[in-house]
Amino acid sequence: MAAQRVLIVDDEPDIRELLDITLSRMGLETFSAATLGEAQSLVSEVSPDLCLTDMKLPDGNGIHLVEYIQEAHSHIPVAMITAHGSVETAISALKAGAFDFISKPIELESLRSLVSRALQLDGDTASLNKAVSSDLIGNAPSIQKLRKQITKLARSQAPVHIQGESGSGKEVVARLIHHNGPRAAGNFVAVNCGAIPPDLMESELFGHIKGSFTGATADKPGLFQAAAGGTLFLDEVADLPISMQVKLLRAIQEKAVRPVGSNEETATDVRLLSATHKDLVAEIDAGRFRNDLFYRINVIDLHVPSLRERAEDLPQLARTILERIASEQEEEKLRLDDSAIEALSNYSFPGNVRELENILERALALSDGDLITAEDLQFSSMSSRNPTTRARESDKEGKHTWSEEEAYGDIEGYLDEMEKQILSKALEDSRWNKTATAKLLGISFRSLRYRLKKLGLDE
């Protein structure tokens, strides 16, 4: 098997020699150019598998070479060599289509890691498209565009910011970018920035050393370390406190993190993806998000369409999701009748695909046959719920008294607690016989099983 080829473009002989020796020891065949013109000629002549180029060249710059290769030889990944701390240059290169960048002075371990990742790209765009299509359901123009963007971005190491409404599938998109790229063998670590208490956030992201604070009984690696060699996905990044945004910015720019309590930084090797349902520009204007961090994570902006923007995909999406849910629950194959499809098509889905999944899971539990109808979807009961539920009086056993004020701000939690208490009592009265419990409550066994699972009573 012929050795893979790498084109080295730099006007400094010492740099070219260093790269040539390092890459040759990796079993790679190298070619060198000192100018933009020489590089363009060699790209056509030797068809390299990777191009490493300096930013400053005697007759142009590395960005021009990136653009040339993107236009005429888009299958060839290009990595940019930049001056230390030149964040603007690195971002410009990534926006132009560079695979990744590395800063001078060049660290050989980082170089070998970058080259290894880049050469994992086999240029099989058709296979990537097929893989993305199988996970991203639909044929609406907005989805077709998104599919093409994912395929292209999977081949890059550029930070991507994914924007879209809650429930639209931002994490699905992030996972597709990871699993179809050169980091697929590494970990995909997703973290909801809004779910971590502010006082624990630094430790969670960067780790801590033993004794750094009360309760730190051992060294603990952070999420950056857990994602080493893979992808770190920061969901709801707009919820990061300002103080944490400063530390995150430094970690991204220096490609290193400092665990809590440590005096030394640890190098990191992660691809950063982020997402939010908020408008980050508006958050910046309101003083809640740093402009410099936005500039760093938003190298590539990706929009995930809401379900309303791809309404023509709803029937196919609903049938595919229902089939998956039924398979996971080991149920027989169920179908949606025309009335159900019409009811779904007339609904606005403020919760997008996630809400569609919840509606179909509930419908599957409540349906008695193998056909789901509009009635099983229970849209009327969803719209009729309101927080003015009649208060319940305390029973003789002294159980909790429910009042309408408890539903304010959390009606779903209020109703779940009521249902949980009713189910627990029915199970107890039926001596934990689920068939008898379903009969006592006047619901199907399937519906009972769904409700018990939803409320955590199925153990």
PDB file of C-alpha atoms in Angstrom, residues 1 28 44 46 50-51 53 69 84 99 101 131 174 179 186 204 207 214 256 293 300 319 322 336 352 373 385 426 439:
ATOM      1  CA  MET A   1       0.000   0.000   0.000  1.00  0.00           C
ATOM      2  CA  LEU A  28       4.290   9.513   5.223  1.00  0.00           C
ATOM      3  CA  SER A  44      -2.445  19.354  -8.997  1.00  0.00           C
ATOM      4  CA  VAL A  46       0.974  15.055  -6.650  1.00  0.00           C
ATOM      5  CA  LEU A  50      -3.130  16.520   3.388  1.00  0.00           C
ATOM      6  CA  CYS A  51      -1.702  20.012   3.055  1.00  0.00           C
ATOM      7  CA  THR A  53       0.577  25.540   5.078  1.00  0.00           C
ATOM      8  CA  ILE A  69      -7.933  23.834  -2.613  1.00  0.00           C
ATOM      9  CA  HIS A  84       1.231  31.892  18.533  1.00  0.00           C
ATOM     10  CA  PHE A  99      -9.513  21.462   8.530  1.00  0.00           C
ATOM     11  CA  PHE A 101      -4.804  24.904  12.725  1.00  0.00           C
ATOM     12  CA  ALA A 131     -24.977   7.964   7.136  1.00  0.00           C
ATOM     13  CA  ALA A 174     -23.923  17.547  17.075  1.00  0.00           C
ATOM     14  CA  HIS A 179     -19.748  10.349  14.443  1.00  0.00           C
ATOM     15  CA  GLY A 186     -13.243   9.252  20.543  1.00  0.00           C
ATOM     16  CA  GLU A 204     -17.103  19.797  36.218  1.00  0.00           C
ATOM     17  CA  GLY A 207     -11.590  18.874  36.920  1.00  0.00           C
ATOM     18  CA  THR A 214     -14.129  20.664  50.949  1.00  0.00           C
ATOM     19  CA  ALA A 256      -5.371  23.797  27.776  1.00  0.00           C
ATOM     20  CA  LEU A 293     -16.389  34.028  23.452  1.00  0.00           C
ATOM     21  CA  ILE A 300     -19.343  28.192  11.883  1.00  0.00           C
ATOM     22  CA  ARG A 319     -44.174   7.142  11.410  1.00  0.00           C
ATOM     23  CA  LEU A 322     -43.503   5.621  16.277  1.00  0.00           C
ATOM     24  CA  LEU A 336     -51.074   6.122  12.430  1.00  0.00           C
ATOM     25  CA  ASN A 352     -40.679  20.468  18.139  1.00  0.00           C
ATOM     26  CA  THR A 373     -56.186   7.590  15.927  1.00  0.00           C
ATOM     27  CA  ARG A 385     -55.327  21.661  31.062  1.00  0.00           C
ATOM     28  CA  ALA A 426     -54.248   1.364  43.263  1.00  0.00           C
ATOM     29  CA  LYS A 439     -58.615  -3.206  35.580  1.00  0.00           C
TER      30      LYS A 439
END
